[in-house]
């Protein structure tokens, strides 16, 4: 159930769709890697983790470990689950820092109660809505997933699941099964009026319900247009990068600094030199 930075087309079960060739192809795609990193950063931000200690997180549909890389960069520990052996093989080759488990999350989360401080998932949960076998019942598999996930999470923690719903009925099915399993919370939608930048994050609370975070690009009309235009321009730039990394571009740095500020972290002030490339030394 590997997550990728693009909307997946359903071409059979994920363990078959993400074969060895597909796993390597998307892991080596710089645009996919960049988008995956952005969504992982946003998911971890929405978890609202305590800033003073490392946490143990569950990564559902961890794939080749791209989202886990960000978790490790933030100083946290993680365990990843995925149904695709090819994806996990790539993760092992990449020597990711998290522990890996080959498993179908539709069969449940096989960890002891209260083990995790939070859970993220990038582009994976919608796979549970597909009946790839005659024995598969999407409502039952979703409930099994959410009920066992609820048990595996510590009280007061959160699960943030980024997903690509095919339609409103699928979104309602996923949300209903999560609430039936005991979760509270709801959907956080970033850039809701942008067809390219729009992202769905199901933000779930365990135990006492918290305040649902606001989606990005929803502050006001002027601000919304500004954010959407900026995000769309970044997407255009990824398309024109032709495989080159854009991690150190000025707009990428400014976007990351803004996220850090929202997290309450100390960030250097923006200047005309921010993101400017240094001349090579002779």
Tab-separated table of C-alpha atoms in Angstrom:
chain	number	residue	atom	x	y	z
A	1	UNK	CA	0.000	0.000	0.000
A	2	UNK	CA	2.840	2.280	-0.846
A	3	UNK	CA	2.199	6.001	-0.934
A	4	UNK	CA	3.416	8.164	-3.784
A	5	UNK	CA	3.314	11.862	-4.510
A	6	UNK	CA	0.694	11.520	-7.206
A	7	UNK	CA	-2.921	10.462	-7.498
A	8	UNK	CA	-2.781	6.691	-8.109
A	9	UNK	CA	-4.746	5.065	-10.896
A	10	UNK	CA	-6.297	1.826	-9.703
A	11	UNK	CA	-4.682	-0.917	-11.766
A	12	UNK	CA	-5.021	-3.895	-9.460
A	13	UNK	CA	-3.914	-4.406	-5.879
A	14	UNK	CA	-1.044	-2.191	-4.689
A	15	UNK	CA	1.335	-5.099	-4.097
A	16	UNK	CA	1.079	-5.842	-7.844
A	17	UNK	CA	0.891	-2.262	-9.105
A	18	UNK	CA	4.021	-1.277	-7.184
A	19	UNK	CA	6.290	-3.957	-8.603
A	20	UNK	CA	10.082	-3.652	-8.655
A	21	UNK	CA	10.188	-1.451	-11.761
A	22	UNK	CA	7.439	0.907	-10.533
A	23	UNK	CA	8.956	1.119	-7.052
A	24	UNK	CA	12.341	2.175	-8.369
A	25	UNK	CA	10.862	4.534	-10.949
A	26	UNK	CA	8.905	6.665	-8.509
A	27	UNK	CA	11.597	6.573	-5.826
A	28	UNK	CA	14.103	8.039	-8.315
A	29	UNK	CA	11.698	10.705	-9.630
A	30	UNK	CA	12.830	14.013	-8.115
A	31	UNK	CA	9.409	15.639	-8.525
A	32	UNK	CA	7.639	12.760	-6.775
A	33	UNK	CA	10.250	12.770	-3.999
A	34	UNK	CA	9.794	16.512	-3.472
A	35	UNK	CA	5.996	16.336	-3.315
A	36	UNK	CA	6.157	13.316	-0.999
A	37	UNK	CA	8.489	15.258	1.296
A	38	UNK	CA	6.151	18.265	1.352
A	39	UNK	CA	3.118	16.159	2.209
A	40	UNK	CA	5.060	14.299	4.901
A	41	UNK	CA	6.162	17.588	6.447
A	42	UNK	CA	2.583	18.842	6.474
A	43	UNK	CA	1.293	15.576	7.998
A	44	UNK	CA	3.862	15.683	10.801
A	45	UNK	CA	3.018	19.343	11.407
A	46	UNK	CA	-0.670	18.446	11.791
A	47	UNK	CA	0.225	15.782	14.388
A	48	UNK	CA	1.059	18.580	16.850
A	49	UNK	CA	3.881	16.595	18.454
A	50	UNK	CA	5.563	17.916	21.620
A	51	UNK	CA	8.673	19.929	20.665
A	52	UNK	CA	10.831	18.774	23.563
A	53	UNK	CA	11.104	15.010	23.006
A	54	UNK	CA	11.426	12.426	20.218
A	55	UNK	CA	8.315	10.371	19.447
A	56	UNK	CA	7.596	6.945	17.979
A	57	UNK	CA	5.397	7.208	14.878
A	58	UNK	CA	3.652	4.670	12.666
A	59	UNK	CA	3.910	5.234	8.894
A	60	UNK	CA	1.031	3.453	7.148
A	61	UNK	CA	1.852	2.661	3.522
A	62	UNK	CA	5.475	3.678	4.052
A	63	UNK	CA	6.585	2.553	0.596
A	64	UNK	CA	10.301	3.037	0.019
A	65	UNK	CA	10.635	5.202	3.125
A	66	UNK	CA	10.440	8.691	1.612
A	67	UNK	CA	8.050	9.957	4.297
A	68	UNK	CA	10.109	8.144	6.925
A	69	UNK	CA	13.159	10.135	5.844
A	70	UNK	CA	11.441	13.334	6.947
A	71	UNK	CA	10.372	11.780	10.254
A	72	UNK	CA	14.009	10.824	10.923
A	73	UNK	CA	15.207	14.314	9.974
A	74	UNK	CA	12.886	15.732	12.631
A	75	UNK	CA	14.507	13.534	15.270
A	76	UNK	CA	11.656	11.038	15.669
A	77	UNK	CA	11.582	7.243	15.408
A	78	UNK	CA	9.229	5.306	13.158
A	79	UNK	CA	7.929	1.927	12.085
A	80	UNK	CA	6.604	1.571	8.545
A	81	UNK	CA	3.995	-0.845	7.204
A	82	UNK	CA	3.473	-1.649	3.534
A	83	UNK	CA	1.885	-4.400	1.451
A	84	UNK	CA	4.394	-4.130	-1.418
A	85	UNK	CA	7.563	-6.256	-1.047
A	86	UNK	CA	9.188	-4.333	-3.908
A	87	UNK	CA	8.704	-1.018	-2.107
A	88	UNK	CA	10.144	-2.365	1.133
A	89	UNK	CA	13.108	-3.850	-0.752
A	90	UNK	CA	13.923	-0.362	-2.050
A	91	UNK	CA	13.583	1.011	1.496
A	92	UNK	CA	16.087	-1.581	2.746
A	93	UNK	CA	18.502	-0.708	-0.063
A	94	UNK	CA	18.182	2.972	0.833
A	95	UNK	CA	19.082	2.067	4.434
A	96	UNK	CA	16.196	3.988	5.987
A	97	UNK	CA	16.357	4.476	9.738
A	98	UNK	CA	12.907	3.098	10.545
A	99	UNK	CA	11.825	-0.498	11.102
A	100	UNK	CA	9.790	-2.089	8.306
A	101	UNK	CA	6.873	-4.533	8.333
A	102	UNK	CA	5.358	-6.309	5.319
A	103	UNK	CA	1.628	-6.343	6.048
A	104	UNK	CA	-1.838	-5.501	4.725
A	105	UNK	CA	-3.276	-2.777	6.966
A	106	UNK	CA	-6.742	-3.921	5.916
A	107	UNK	CA	-6.097	-6.924	8.144
A	108	UNK	CA	-5.385	-4.633	11.098
A	109	UNK	CA	-2.495	-2.926	12.896
A	110	UNK	CA	-0.565	-5.667	14.772
A	111	UNK	CA	0.999	-3.645	17.589
A	112	UNK	CA	0.375	-3.481	21.313
A	113	UNK	CA	-2.081	-0.911	22.734
A	114	UNK	CA	-0.847	2.656	23.148
A	115	UNK	CA	2.491	1.954	21.474
A	116	UNK	CA	2.635	4.950	19.101
A	117	UNK	CA	2.704	8.701	19.747
A	118	UNK	CA	1.144	9.369	16.359
A	119	UNK	CA	0.524	8.001	12.868
A	120	UNK	CA	0.924	9.434	9.389
A	121	UNK	CA	-0.012	8.013	6.013
A	122	UNK	CA	0.681	9.493	2.588
A	123	UNK	CA	-1.516	8.522	-0.383
A	124	UNK	CA	-2.359	5.055	0.931
A	125	UNK	CA	-5.680	4.779	2.790
A	126	UNK	CA	-7.851	5.083	-0.356
A	127	UNK	CA	-6.527	1.678	-1.475
A	128	UNK	CA	-8.691	0.092	1.243
A	129	UNK	CA	-11.788	1.197	-0.655
A	130	UNK	CA	-10.996	-1.255	-3.460
A	131	UNK	CA	-12.246	-4.851	-3.404
A	132	UNK	CA	-9.251	-6.573	-4.995
A	133	UNK	CA	-10.414	-10.016	-3.853
A	134	UNK	CA	-13.852	-11.602	-3.561
A	135	UNK	CA	-13.362	-11.796	0.191
A	136	UNK	CA	-12.633	-8.062	0.463
A	137	UNK	CA	-15.327	-5.827	1.927
A	138	UNK	CA	-14.129	-2.180	1.906
A	139	UNK	CA	-16.288	-1.105	4.901
A	140	UNK	CA	-15.081	-4.070	6.979
A	141	UNK	CA	-11.425	-3.587	6.004
A	142	UNK	CA	-11.598	0.133	6.771
A	143	UNK	CA	-13.187	-0.528	10.161
A	144	UNK	CA	-10.602	-3.195	10.968
A	145	UNK	CA	-7.832	-0.754	10.072
A	146	UNK	CA	-9.227	2.184	12.058
A	147	UNK	CA	-10.267	0.179	15.130
A	148	UNK	CA	-6.852	-1.474	15.520
A	149	UNK	CA	-5.073	1.815	14.750
A	150	UNK	CA	-7.097	3.500	17.504
A	151	UNK	CA	-5.921	0.839	19.944
A	152	UNK	CA	-2.261	1.120	18.891
A	153	UNK	CA	-2.165	4.900	19.446
A	154	UNK	CA	-1.521	6.534	22.818
A	155	UNK	CA	-4.385	8.477	24.386
A	156	UNK	CA	-4.320	12.128	23.333
A	157	UNK	CA	-2.336	11.401	20.161
A	158	UNK	CA	-3.344	11.967	16.542
A	159	UNK	CA	-3.358	10.197	13.194
A	160	UNK	CA	-2.987	12.307	10.036
A	161	UNK	CA	-3.826	10.456	6.838
A	162	UNK	CA	-3.275	12.193	3.498
A	163	UNK	CA	-5.441	10.593	0.833
A	164	UNK	CA	-6.825	10.969	-2.678
A	165	UNK	CA	-10.568	10.197	-2.525
A	166	UNK	CA	-12.114	9.289	-5.870
A	167	UNK	CA	-15.444	10.898	-4.965
A	168	UNK	CA	-17.497	12.244	-2.060
A	169	UNK	CA	-19.001	8.802	-1.346
A	170	UNK	CA	-15.553	7.299	-0.823
A	171	UNK	CA	-14.570	10.191	1.428
A	172	UNK	CA	-17.742	9.722	3.479
A	173	UNK	CA	-17.119	5.958	3.788
A	174	UNK	CA	-13.568	6.473	5.080
A	175	UNK	CA	-14.577	9.182	7.544
A	176	UNK	CA	-17.609	7.228	8.809
A	177	UNK	CA	-15.545	4.107	9.551
A	178	UNK	CA	-12.931	6.188	11.388
A	179	UNK	CA	-15.587	7.785	13.604
A	180	UNK	CA	-17.243	4.396	14.172
A	181	UNK	CA	-13.894	3.085	15.449
A	182	UNK	CA	-13.797	5.788	18.131
A	183	UNK	CA	-11.837	8.597	16.519
A	184	UNK	CA	-12.934	12.215	16.567
A	185	UNK	CA	-11.699	14.944	14.248
A	186	UNK	CA	-12.340	15.589	10.585
A	187	UNK	CA	-10.950	16.578	7.221
A	188	UNK	CA	-8.361	19.335	6.785
A	189	UNK	CA	-8.257	20.559	3.187
A	190	UNK	CA	-5.269	22.594	2.026
A	191	UNK	CA	-5.766	25.018	-0.882
A	192	UNK	CA	-9.417	23.958	-1.379
A	193	UNK	CA	-10.003	26.090	-4.484
A	194	UNK	CA	-6.922	24.929	-6.391
A	195	UNK	CA	-7.280	21.881	-8.619
A	196	UNK	CA	-3.525	21.170	-8.569
A	197	UNK	CA	-2.538	22.093	-5.012
A	198	UNK	CA	-5.629	20.770	-3.196
A	199	UNK	CA	-4.776	18.134	-0.586
A	200	UNK	CA	-6.988	16.138	1.818
A	201	UNK	CA	-5.684	15.295	5.308
A	202	UNK	CA	-7.929	13.234	7.587
A	203	UNK	CA	-6.921	14.497	11.034
A	204	UNK	CA	-8.047	12.091	13.770
A	205	UNK	CA	-7.875	12.444	17.554
A	206	UNK	CA	-7.554	9.605	20.082
A	207	UNK	CA	-9.414	10.207	23.327
A	208	UNK	CA	-10.160	13.860	24.103
A	209	UNK	CA	-10.968	15.712	20.901
A	210	UNK	CA	-8.810	18.689	20.005
A	211	UNK	CA	-9.338	21.701	17.779
A	212	UNK	CA	-9.202	20.778	14.111
A	213	UNK	CA	-6.319	22.676	12.434
A	214	UNK	CA	-7.111	25.098	9.626
A	215	UNK	CA	-6.233	24.193	6.077
A	216	UNK	CA	-3.584	26.171	4.246
A	217	UNK	CA	-4.770	28.766	1.758
A	218	UNK	CA	-8.056	29.430	3.583
A	219	UNK	CA	-7.211	32.612	5.533
A	220	UNK	CA	-8.802	35.232	3.286
A	221	UNK	CA	-9.559	35.876	-0.350
A	222	UNK	CA	-6.353	37.784	-1.132
A	223	UNK	CA	-4.157	35.491	0.912
A	224	UNK	CA	-5.790	32.444	-0.589
A	225	UNK	CA	-5.043	33.535	-4.129
A	226	UNK	CA	-1.462	34.320	-3.179
A	227	UNK	CA	-0.881	30.923	-1.573
A	228	UNK	CA	-2.522	29.026	-4.414
A	229	UNK	CA	-0.553	30.873	-7.054
A	230	UNK	CA	2.690	30.247	-5.210
A	231	UNK	CA	2.002	26.528	-4.776
A	232	UNK	CA	0.918	26.138	-8.405
A	233	UNK	CA	4.047	27.908	-9.601
A	234	UNK	CA	6.155	25.511	-7.566
A	235	UNK	CA	4.380	22.584	-9.208
A	236	UNK	CA	5.173	24.097	-12.608
A	237	UNK	CA	8.796	24.436	-11.637
A	238	UNK	CA	8.957	20.755	-10.621
A	239	UNK	CA	7.657	19.873	-14.082
A	240	UNK	CA	10.385	21.912	-15.746
A	241	UNK	CA	13.211	20.705	-13.503
A	242	UNK	CA	13.981	17.694	-15.772
A	243	UNK	CA	15.152	15.545	-12.912
A	244	UNK	CA	17.229	18.193	-11.135
A	245	UNK	CA	16.668	18.768	-7.454
A	246	UNK	CA	14.832	21.980	-6.534
A	247	UNK	CA	15.355	21.604	-2.796
A	248	UNK	CA	17.616	24.651	-2.526
A	249	UNK	CA	15.544	27.006	-4.664
A	250	UNK	CA	14.520	30.330	-3.124
A	251	UNK	CA	10.774	29.577	-3.086
A	252	UNK	CA	11.353	26.141	-1.527
A	253	UNK	CA	13.430	27.713	1.246
A	254	UNK	CA	10.841	30.453	1.877
A	255	UNK	CA	8.026	27.899	2.034
A	256	UNK	CA	9.944	25.741	4.506
A	257	UNK	CA	10.813	28.751	6.687
A	258	UNK	CA	7.143	29.712	6.771
A	259	UNK	CA	6.210	26.213	7.934
A	260	UNK	CA	8.848	26.447	10.670
A	261	UNK	CA	7.365	29.746	11.845
A	262	UNK	CA	3.907	28.184	12.058
A	263	UNK	CA	5.440	25.481	14.263
A	264	UNK	CA	6.751	28.167	16.604
A	265	UNK	CA	10.400	27.545	15.754
A	266	UNK	CA	13.021	30.282	15.558
A	267	UNK	CA	13.795	31.140	11.938
A	268	UNK	CA	16.151	33.700	10.435
A	269	UNK	CA	14.532	36.728	8.799
A	270	UNK	CA	14.052	36.664	5.018
A	271	UNK	CA	16.424	38.879	3.039
A	272	UNK	CA	17.331	39.431	-0.601
A	273	UNK	CA	20.130	36.921	-0.072
A	274	UNK	CA	17.788	34.098	1.028
A	275	UNK	CA	18.218	31.148	-1.327
A	276	UNK	CA	20.811	32.953	-3.450
A	277	UNK	CA	23.431	30.617	-4.885
A	278	UNK	CA	26.996	31.275	-3.861
A	279	UNK	CA	29.606	31.787	-6.528
A	280	UNK	CA	32.072	28.915	-6.829
A	281	UNK	CA	35.439	29.472	-5.168
A	282	UNK	CA	38.600	29.262	-7.197
